[in-house]
Short mmCIF file of C-alpha atoms in Angstrom, two decimals:
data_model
loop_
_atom_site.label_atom_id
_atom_site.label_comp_id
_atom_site.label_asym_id
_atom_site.label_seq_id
_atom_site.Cartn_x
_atom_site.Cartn_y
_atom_site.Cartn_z
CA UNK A 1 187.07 105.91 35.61
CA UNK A 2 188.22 102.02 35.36
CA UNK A 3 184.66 101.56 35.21
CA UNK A 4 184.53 103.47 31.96
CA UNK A 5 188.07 102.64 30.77
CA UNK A 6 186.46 98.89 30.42
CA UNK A 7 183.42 99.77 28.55
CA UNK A 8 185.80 101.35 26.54
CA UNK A 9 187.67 98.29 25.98
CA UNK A 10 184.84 96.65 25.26
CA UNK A 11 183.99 98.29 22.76
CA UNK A 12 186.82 98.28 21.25
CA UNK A 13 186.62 94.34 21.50
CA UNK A 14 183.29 94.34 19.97
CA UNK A 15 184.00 96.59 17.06
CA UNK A 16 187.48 93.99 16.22
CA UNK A 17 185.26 90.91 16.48
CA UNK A 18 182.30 91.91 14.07
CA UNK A 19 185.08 93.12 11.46
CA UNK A 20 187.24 89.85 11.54
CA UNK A 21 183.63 87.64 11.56
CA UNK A 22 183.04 90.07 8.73
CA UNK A 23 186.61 88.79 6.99
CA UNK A 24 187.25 92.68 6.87
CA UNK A 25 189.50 93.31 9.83
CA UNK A 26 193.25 94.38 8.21
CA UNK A 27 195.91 91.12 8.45
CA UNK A 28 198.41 91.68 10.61
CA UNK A 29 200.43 90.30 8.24
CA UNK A 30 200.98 89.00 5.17
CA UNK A 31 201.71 85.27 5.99
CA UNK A 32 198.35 84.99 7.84
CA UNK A 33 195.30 82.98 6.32
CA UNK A 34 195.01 83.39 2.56
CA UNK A 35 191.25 82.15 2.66
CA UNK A 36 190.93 84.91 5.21
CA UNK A 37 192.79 87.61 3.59
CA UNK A 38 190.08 87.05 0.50
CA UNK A 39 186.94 86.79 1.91
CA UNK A 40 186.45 90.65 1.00
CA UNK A 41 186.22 88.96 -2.99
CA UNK A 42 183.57 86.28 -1.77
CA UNK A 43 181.49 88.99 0.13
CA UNK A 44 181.47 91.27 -3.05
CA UNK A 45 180.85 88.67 -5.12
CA UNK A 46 178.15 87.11 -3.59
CA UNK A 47 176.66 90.71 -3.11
CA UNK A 48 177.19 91.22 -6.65
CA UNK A 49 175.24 87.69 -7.05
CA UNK A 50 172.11 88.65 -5.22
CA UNK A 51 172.02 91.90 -6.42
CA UNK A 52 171.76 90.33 -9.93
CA UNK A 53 168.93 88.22 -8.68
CA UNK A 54 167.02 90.75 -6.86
CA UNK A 55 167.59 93.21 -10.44
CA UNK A 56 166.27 90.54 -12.63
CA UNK A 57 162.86 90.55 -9.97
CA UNK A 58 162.02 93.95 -10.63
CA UNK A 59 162.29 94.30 -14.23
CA UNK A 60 159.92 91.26 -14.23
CA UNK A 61 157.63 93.18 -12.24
CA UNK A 62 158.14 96.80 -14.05
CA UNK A 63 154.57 97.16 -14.65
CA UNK A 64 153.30 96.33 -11.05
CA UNK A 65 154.73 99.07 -8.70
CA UNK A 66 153.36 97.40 -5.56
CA UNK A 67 155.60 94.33 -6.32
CA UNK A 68 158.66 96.05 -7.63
CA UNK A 69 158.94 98.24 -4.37
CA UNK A 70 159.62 94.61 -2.42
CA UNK A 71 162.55 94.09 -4.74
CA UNK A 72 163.94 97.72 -4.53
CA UNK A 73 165.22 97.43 -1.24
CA UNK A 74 167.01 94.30 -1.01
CA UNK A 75 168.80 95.54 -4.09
CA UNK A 76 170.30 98.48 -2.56
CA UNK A 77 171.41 96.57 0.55
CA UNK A 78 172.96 94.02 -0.88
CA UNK A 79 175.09 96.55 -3.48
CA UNK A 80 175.90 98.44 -0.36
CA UNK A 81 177.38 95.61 1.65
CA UNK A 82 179.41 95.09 -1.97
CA UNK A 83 180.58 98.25 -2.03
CA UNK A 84 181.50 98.36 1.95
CA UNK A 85 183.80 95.10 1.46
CA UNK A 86 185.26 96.60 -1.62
CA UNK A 87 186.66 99.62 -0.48
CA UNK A 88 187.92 97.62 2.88
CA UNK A 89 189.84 95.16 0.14
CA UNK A 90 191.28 97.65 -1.59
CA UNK A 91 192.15 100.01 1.31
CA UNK A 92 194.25 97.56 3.71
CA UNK A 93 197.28 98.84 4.25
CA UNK A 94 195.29 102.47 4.90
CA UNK A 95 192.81 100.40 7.33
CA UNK A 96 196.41 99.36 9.58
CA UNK A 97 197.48 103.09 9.42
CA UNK A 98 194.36 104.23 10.71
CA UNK A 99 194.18 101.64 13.19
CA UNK A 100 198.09 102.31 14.59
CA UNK A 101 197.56 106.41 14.68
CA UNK A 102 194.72 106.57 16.45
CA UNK A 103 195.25 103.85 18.67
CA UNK A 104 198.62 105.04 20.05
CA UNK A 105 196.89 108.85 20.03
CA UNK A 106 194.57 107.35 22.24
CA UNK A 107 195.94 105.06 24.23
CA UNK A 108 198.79 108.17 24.63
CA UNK A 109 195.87 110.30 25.97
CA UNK A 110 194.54 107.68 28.59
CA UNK A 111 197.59 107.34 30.33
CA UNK A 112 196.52 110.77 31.72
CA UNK A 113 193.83 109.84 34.42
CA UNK A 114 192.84 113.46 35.05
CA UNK A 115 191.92 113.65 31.21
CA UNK A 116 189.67 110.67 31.35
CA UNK A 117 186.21 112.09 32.42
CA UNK A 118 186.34 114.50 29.28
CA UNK A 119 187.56 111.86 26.41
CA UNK A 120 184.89 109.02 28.00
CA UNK A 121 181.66 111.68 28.39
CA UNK A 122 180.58 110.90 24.67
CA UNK A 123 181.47 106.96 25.31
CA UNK A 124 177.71 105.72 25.23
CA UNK A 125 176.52 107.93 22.92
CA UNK A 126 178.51 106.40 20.32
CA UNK A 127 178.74 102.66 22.11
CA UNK A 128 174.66 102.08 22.74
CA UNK A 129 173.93 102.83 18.88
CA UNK A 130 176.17 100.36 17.51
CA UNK A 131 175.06 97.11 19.95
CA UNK A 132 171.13 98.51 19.01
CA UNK A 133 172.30 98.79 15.56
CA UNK A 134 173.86 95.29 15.74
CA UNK A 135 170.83 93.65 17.24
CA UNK A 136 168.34 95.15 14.97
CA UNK A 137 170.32 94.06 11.58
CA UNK A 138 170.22 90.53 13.00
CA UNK A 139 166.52 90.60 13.92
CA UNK A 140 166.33 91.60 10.73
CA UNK A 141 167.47 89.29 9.13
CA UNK A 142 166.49 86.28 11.15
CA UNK A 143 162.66 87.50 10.53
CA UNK A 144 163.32 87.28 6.82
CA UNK A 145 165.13 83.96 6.98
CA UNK A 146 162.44 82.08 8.65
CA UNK A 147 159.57 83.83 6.38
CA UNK A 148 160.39 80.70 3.93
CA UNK A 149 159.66 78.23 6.75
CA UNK A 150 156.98 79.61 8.15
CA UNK A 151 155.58 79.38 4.99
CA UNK A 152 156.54 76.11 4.06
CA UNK A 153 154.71 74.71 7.09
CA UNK A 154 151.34 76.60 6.55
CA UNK A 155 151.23 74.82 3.19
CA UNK A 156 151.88 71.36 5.30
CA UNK A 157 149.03 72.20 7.97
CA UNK A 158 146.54 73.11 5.42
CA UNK A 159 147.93 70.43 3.28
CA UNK A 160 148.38 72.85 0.14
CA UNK A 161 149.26 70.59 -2.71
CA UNK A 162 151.55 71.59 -5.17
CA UNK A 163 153.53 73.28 -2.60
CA UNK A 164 155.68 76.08 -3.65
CA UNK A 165 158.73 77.17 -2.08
CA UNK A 166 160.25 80.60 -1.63
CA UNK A 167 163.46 81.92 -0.73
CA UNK A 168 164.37 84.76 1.64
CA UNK A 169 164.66 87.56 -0.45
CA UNK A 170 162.23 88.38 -3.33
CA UNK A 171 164.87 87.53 -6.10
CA UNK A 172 164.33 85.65 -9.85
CA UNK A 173 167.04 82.77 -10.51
CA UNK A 174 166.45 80.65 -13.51
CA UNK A 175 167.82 77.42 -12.14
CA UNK A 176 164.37 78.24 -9.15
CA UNK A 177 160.97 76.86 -10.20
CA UNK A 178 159.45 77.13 -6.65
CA UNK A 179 160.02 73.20 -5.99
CA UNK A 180 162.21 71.59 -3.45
CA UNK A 181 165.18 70.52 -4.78
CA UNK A 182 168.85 70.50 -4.43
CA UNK A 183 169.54 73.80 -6.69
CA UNK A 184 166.78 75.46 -4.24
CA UNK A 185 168.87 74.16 -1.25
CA UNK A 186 171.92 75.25 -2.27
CA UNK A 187 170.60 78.37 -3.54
CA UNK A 188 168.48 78.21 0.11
CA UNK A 189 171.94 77.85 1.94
CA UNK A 190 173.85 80.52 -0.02
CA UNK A 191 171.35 83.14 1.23
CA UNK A 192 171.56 82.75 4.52
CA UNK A 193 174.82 83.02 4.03
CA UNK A 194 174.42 86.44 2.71
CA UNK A 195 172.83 87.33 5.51
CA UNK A 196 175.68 86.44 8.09
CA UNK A 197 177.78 89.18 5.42
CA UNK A 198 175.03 91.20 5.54
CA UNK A 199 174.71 91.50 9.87
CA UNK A 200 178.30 91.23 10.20
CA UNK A 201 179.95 93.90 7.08
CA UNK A 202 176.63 95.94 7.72
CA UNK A 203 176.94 96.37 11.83
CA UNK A 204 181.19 95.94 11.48
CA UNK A 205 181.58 98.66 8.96
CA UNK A 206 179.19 101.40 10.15
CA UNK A 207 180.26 101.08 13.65
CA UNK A 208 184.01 100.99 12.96
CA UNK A 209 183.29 104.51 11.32
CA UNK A 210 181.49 105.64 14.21
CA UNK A 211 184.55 103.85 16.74
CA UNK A 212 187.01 105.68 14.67
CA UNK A 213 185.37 109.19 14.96
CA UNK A 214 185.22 108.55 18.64
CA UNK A 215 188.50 108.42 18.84
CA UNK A 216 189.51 111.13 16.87
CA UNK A 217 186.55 113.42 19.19
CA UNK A 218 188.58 112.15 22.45
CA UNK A 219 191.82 113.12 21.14
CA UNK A 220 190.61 116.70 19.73
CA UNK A 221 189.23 117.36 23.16
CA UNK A 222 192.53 116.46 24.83
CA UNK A 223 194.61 118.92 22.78
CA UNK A 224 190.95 121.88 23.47
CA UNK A 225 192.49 121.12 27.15
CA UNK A 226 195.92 121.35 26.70
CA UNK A 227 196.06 124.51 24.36
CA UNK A 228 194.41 125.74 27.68
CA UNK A 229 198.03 126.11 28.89
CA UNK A 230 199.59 128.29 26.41
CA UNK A 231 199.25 131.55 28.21
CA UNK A 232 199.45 130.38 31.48
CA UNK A 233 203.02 128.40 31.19
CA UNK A 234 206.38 129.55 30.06
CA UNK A 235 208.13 126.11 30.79
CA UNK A 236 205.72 123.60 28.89
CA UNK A 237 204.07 125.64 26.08
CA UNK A 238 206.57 124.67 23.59
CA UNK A 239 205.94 120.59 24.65
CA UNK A 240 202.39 121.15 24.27
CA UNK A 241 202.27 123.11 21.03
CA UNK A 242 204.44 120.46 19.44
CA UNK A 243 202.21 118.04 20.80
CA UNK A 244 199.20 119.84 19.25
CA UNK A 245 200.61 120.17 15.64
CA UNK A 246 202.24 116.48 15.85
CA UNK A 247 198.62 115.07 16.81
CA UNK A 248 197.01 117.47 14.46
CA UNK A 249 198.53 116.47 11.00
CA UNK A 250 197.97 112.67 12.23
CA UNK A 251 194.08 113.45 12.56
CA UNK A 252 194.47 115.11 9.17
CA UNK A 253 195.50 111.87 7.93
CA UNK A 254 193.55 110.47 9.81
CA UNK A 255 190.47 111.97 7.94
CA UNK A 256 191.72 111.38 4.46
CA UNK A 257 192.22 107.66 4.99
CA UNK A 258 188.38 107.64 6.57
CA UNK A 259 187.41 110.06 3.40
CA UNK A 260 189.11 107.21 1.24
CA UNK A 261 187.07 104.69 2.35
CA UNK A 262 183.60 105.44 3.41
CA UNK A 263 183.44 108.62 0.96
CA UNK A 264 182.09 106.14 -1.75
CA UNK A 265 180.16 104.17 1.09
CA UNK A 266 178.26 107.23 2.32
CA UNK A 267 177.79 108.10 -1.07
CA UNK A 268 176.09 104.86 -2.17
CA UNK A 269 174.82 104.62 1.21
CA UNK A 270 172.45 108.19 0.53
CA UNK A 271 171.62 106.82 -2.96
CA UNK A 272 170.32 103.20 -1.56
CA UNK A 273 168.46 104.66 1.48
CA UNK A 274 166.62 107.33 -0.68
CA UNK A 275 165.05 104.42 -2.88
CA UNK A 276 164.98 101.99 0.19
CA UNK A 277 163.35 104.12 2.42
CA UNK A 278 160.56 105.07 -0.32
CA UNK A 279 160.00 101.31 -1.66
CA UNK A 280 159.32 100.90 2.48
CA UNK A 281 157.07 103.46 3.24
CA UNK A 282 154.99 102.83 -0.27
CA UNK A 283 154.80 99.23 1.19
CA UNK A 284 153.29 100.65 4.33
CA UNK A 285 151.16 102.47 3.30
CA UNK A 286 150.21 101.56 -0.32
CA UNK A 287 150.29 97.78 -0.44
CA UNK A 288 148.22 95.22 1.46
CA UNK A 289 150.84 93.03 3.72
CA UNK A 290 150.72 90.78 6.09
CA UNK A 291 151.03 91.44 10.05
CA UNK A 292 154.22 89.67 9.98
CA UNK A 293 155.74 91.56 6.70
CA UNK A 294 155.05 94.95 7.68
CA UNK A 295 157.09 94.19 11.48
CA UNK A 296 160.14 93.78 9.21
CA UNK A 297 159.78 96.80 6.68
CA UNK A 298 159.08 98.93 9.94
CA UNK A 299 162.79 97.22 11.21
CA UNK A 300 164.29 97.71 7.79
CA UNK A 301 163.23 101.46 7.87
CA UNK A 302 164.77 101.45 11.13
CA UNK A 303 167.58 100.39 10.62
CA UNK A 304 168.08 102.31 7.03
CA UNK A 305 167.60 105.92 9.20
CA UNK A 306 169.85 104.85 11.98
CA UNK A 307 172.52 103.68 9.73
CA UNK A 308 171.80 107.29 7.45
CA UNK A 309 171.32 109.57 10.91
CA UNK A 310 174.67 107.98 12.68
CA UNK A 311 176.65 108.51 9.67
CA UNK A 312 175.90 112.09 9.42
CA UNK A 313 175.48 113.06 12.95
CA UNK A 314 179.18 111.67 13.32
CA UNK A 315 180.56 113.88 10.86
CA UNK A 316 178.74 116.64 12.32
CA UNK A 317 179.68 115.99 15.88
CA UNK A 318 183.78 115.78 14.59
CA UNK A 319 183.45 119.05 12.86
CA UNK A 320 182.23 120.84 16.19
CA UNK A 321 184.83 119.14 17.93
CA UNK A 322 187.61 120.33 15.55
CA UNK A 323 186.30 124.02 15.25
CA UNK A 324 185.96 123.92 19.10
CA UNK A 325 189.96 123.47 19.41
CA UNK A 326 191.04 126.20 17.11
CA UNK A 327 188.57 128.24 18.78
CA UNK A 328 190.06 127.15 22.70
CA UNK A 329 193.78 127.54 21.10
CA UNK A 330 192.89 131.06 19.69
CA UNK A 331 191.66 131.85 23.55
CA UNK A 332 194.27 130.24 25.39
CA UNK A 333 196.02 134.33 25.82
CA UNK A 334 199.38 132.75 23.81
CA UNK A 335 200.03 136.45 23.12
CA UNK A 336 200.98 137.87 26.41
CA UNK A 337 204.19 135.72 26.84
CA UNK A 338 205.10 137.81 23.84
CA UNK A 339 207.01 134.92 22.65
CA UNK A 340 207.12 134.85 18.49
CA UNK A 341 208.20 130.95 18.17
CA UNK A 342 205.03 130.15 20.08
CA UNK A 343 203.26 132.54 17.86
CA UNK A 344 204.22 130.74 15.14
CA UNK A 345 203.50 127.73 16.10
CA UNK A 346 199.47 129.29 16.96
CA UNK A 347 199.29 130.65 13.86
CA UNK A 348 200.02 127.37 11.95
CA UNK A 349 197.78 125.28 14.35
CA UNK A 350 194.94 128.60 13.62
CA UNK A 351 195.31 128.69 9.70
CA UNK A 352 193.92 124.72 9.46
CA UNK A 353 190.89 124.27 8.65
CA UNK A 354 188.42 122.47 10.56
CA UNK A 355 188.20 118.52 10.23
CA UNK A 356 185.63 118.21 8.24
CA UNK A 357 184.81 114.87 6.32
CA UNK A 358 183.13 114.85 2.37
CA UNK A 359 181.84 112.05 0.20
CA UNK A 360 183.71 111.61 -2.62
CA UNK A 361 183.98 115.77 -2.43
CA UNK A 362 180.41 115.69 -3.79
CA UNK A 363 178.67 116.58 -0.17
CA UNK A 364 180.13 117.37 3.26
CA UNK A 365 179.28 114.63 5.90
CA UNK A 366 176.77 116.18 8.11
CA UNK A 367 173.24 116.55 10.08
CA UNK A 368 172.31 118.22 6.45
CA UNK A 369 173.06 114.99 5.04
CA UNK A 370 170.50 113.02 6.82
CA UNK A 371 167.52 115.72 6.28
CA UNK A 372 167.59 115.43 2.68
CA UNK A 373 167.78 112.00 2.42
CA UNK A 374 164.32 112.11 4.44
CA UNK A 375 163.09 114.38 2.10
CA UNK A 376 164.07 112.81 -1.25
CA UNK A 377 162.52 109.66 0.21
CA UNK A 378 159.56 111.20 1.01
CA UNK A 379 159.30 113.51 -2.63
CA UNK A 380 160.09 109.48 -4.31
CA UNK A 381 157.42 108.26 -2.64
CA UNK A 382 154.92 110.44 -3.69
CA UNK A 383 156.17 109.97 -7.09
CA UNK A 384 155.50 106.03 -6.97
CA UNK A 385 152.33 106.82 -5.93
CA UNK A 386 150.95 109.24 -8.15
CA UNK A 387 152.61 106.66 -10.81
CA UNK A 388 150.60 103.76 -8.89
CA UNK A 389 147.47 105.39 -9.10
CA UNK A 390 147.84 105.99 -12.53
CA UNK A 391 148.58 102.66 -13.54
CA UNK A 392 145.02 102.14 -11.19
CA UNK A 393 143.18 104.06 -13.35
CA UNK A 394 144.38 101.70 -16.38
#
């Protein structure tokens, strides 16, 4: 188990870094860097930025579907990674309580070798997606970064005169004519600065949620063991049921810090991938593009259904978790002792509901989540093209 008890640290490690690259990890305190402590505003302003940009490309191409599905899903990326720093800004001092509870929960839990196997069995199925998840964002965006130099020097081999350059994302500036110049440098250097917010708030945010659930899985299963004990003990049934309830109302507060802040990110985060995942597959399979381009939509749609499918199948996976403790306290025999405190104390663990997580109370987080967001992609798409095709026919 030290084995696993350092992967776990690990990822701990790795989830902390990506968040304070990101700007987003919660101060310690107050007198640490102020530049640091407001990078949040920069991130959501320069999301804000590029969003505006990206906005102003489709309306110019309204009339030509095949061209405004490029701009669609850059546009609901970068208002995503907006919203993701915004609610981290404005949720700080929630972010540290979260942070404390669960780490001294869980680091309560692992001094208790024998409980070990049980709280690390899930350990790689929630550490593996979020290094994959990591590297494909920054594949990503490194392929769409070095589209504008590529291009640049195909124009210089076959000595293409004037010479127009592009930037990374398909967005409409007015201060850009398509020459070099310094407003197209800086404007050059700005975006690739968006996309170190966009690999690091992206990959920091979504795998924080995931780290966080984790924890809260590890702990659940830790009190499904314990509860165990009720019937079988006269001497410790009272330390463990007070354990129980004091670790249960923490995950319940848990949950409505984490309900806080990614309720309106999972929220925006099913509107975006419905009309990213659609603008992708029409440019798949409706629009003539290049070897190169359709290698990054196919990583983009990738990394869209991981991001949707990890989101829900955490919420879905803490849900069975919590229903699978009341159900191993209601079995644990507590009745035989005949002892009414400790019935009390079952009946007000039994009578909570089961942890489950909602966005913005509009839909619960869940499995369900991620099939309709297939589907609505999939009933947009045929939409565009039955609007395509009728703009063909023009």
């Amino acid at each position: 188990m030290t084995e696993q008890l350092t992967i776990y640290r690990q990822y701990a490690s790795f989830i902390k870094r990506i968040l304070f690259y990101a700007g987003l990890w919660p101060a310690e305190n107050k007198e640490s860097s102020y530049f640091y402590r407001h990078i949040p505003i920069l991130i959501i302003l320069s999301g804000i930025f590029m969003s505006f940009g990206t906005l102003r490309f489709c309306l110019e191409n309204l009339d030509n579907i095949k061209v405004l599905t490029k701009g669609l899903s850059p546009l609901g990326s970068f208002l995503l990674v907006a919203v993701k720093a915004l609610m981290f800004f404005l949720y700080q001092e929630q972010l540290r309580e979260l942070n404390l509870n669960l780490e001294l929960m869980f680091e309560e839990i692992l001094e208790k070798v024998y409980y070990q196997p049980v709280i690390f069995s899930l350990l790689n199925l929630f550490k593996r997606p979020a290094y994959i998840f990591y590297y494909l964002i920054i594949m990503t965006i490194i392929l769409l970064t070095c589209t504008p130099f590529l291009l640049i020097c195909y124009q210089v081999i076959e000595n293409i005169n004037p010479k127009h350059y592009v930037l990374p994302y398909p967005t409409i500036f007015p201060w850009i004519d398509g020459s070099l110049g310094i407003r197209y440098q800086v404007q050059f250097l700005f975006e690739i600065q968006m996309g170190w917010f966009i690999v690091f708030v992206t990959s920091g945010v979504d795998s924080a949620y995931g780290f966080y659930i984790f924890q809260m899985i590890g702990i659940l299963r830790v009190m499904s063991l314990e509860s165990e004990k009720l019937g079988k003990s006269s001497k410790e049934h009272d330390i463990i049921l007070r354990n129980c309830i004091r670790r249960q109302i923490l995950l319940l507060r848990c949950r409505d810090i984490i309900q806080s802040i990614y309720g309106p990110v999972v929220l925006n985060l099913m509107l975006t991938s419905v009309v990213i995942l659609c603008a992708l597959i029409f440019q798949l399979l409706q629009t003539e593009i290049t070897l190169g381009k359709a290698v990054v939509a196919l990583l983009y749609g990738i990394v869209k259904m991981t991001q949707a499918f990890s989101y829900s199948w955490y919420g879905s996976i803490l849900t069975t978790e919590s229903e699978a403790f009341r159900r191993s306290v209601y079995c644990s025999e507590w009745y035989q002792n005949g002892n009414i405190e400790l019935m009390k104390g079952v009946l007000l663990t039994l009578i909570q509901k089961p942890i489950v997580l909602s966005a913005c109370h509009f839909f619960y987080i869940s499995l369900d989540l991620f099939v309709k967001i297939l589907n609505t992609s999939l009933s947009y798409y045929f939409l565009l093209q039955t609007f395509d095709e009728a703009n063909d026919k023009r």
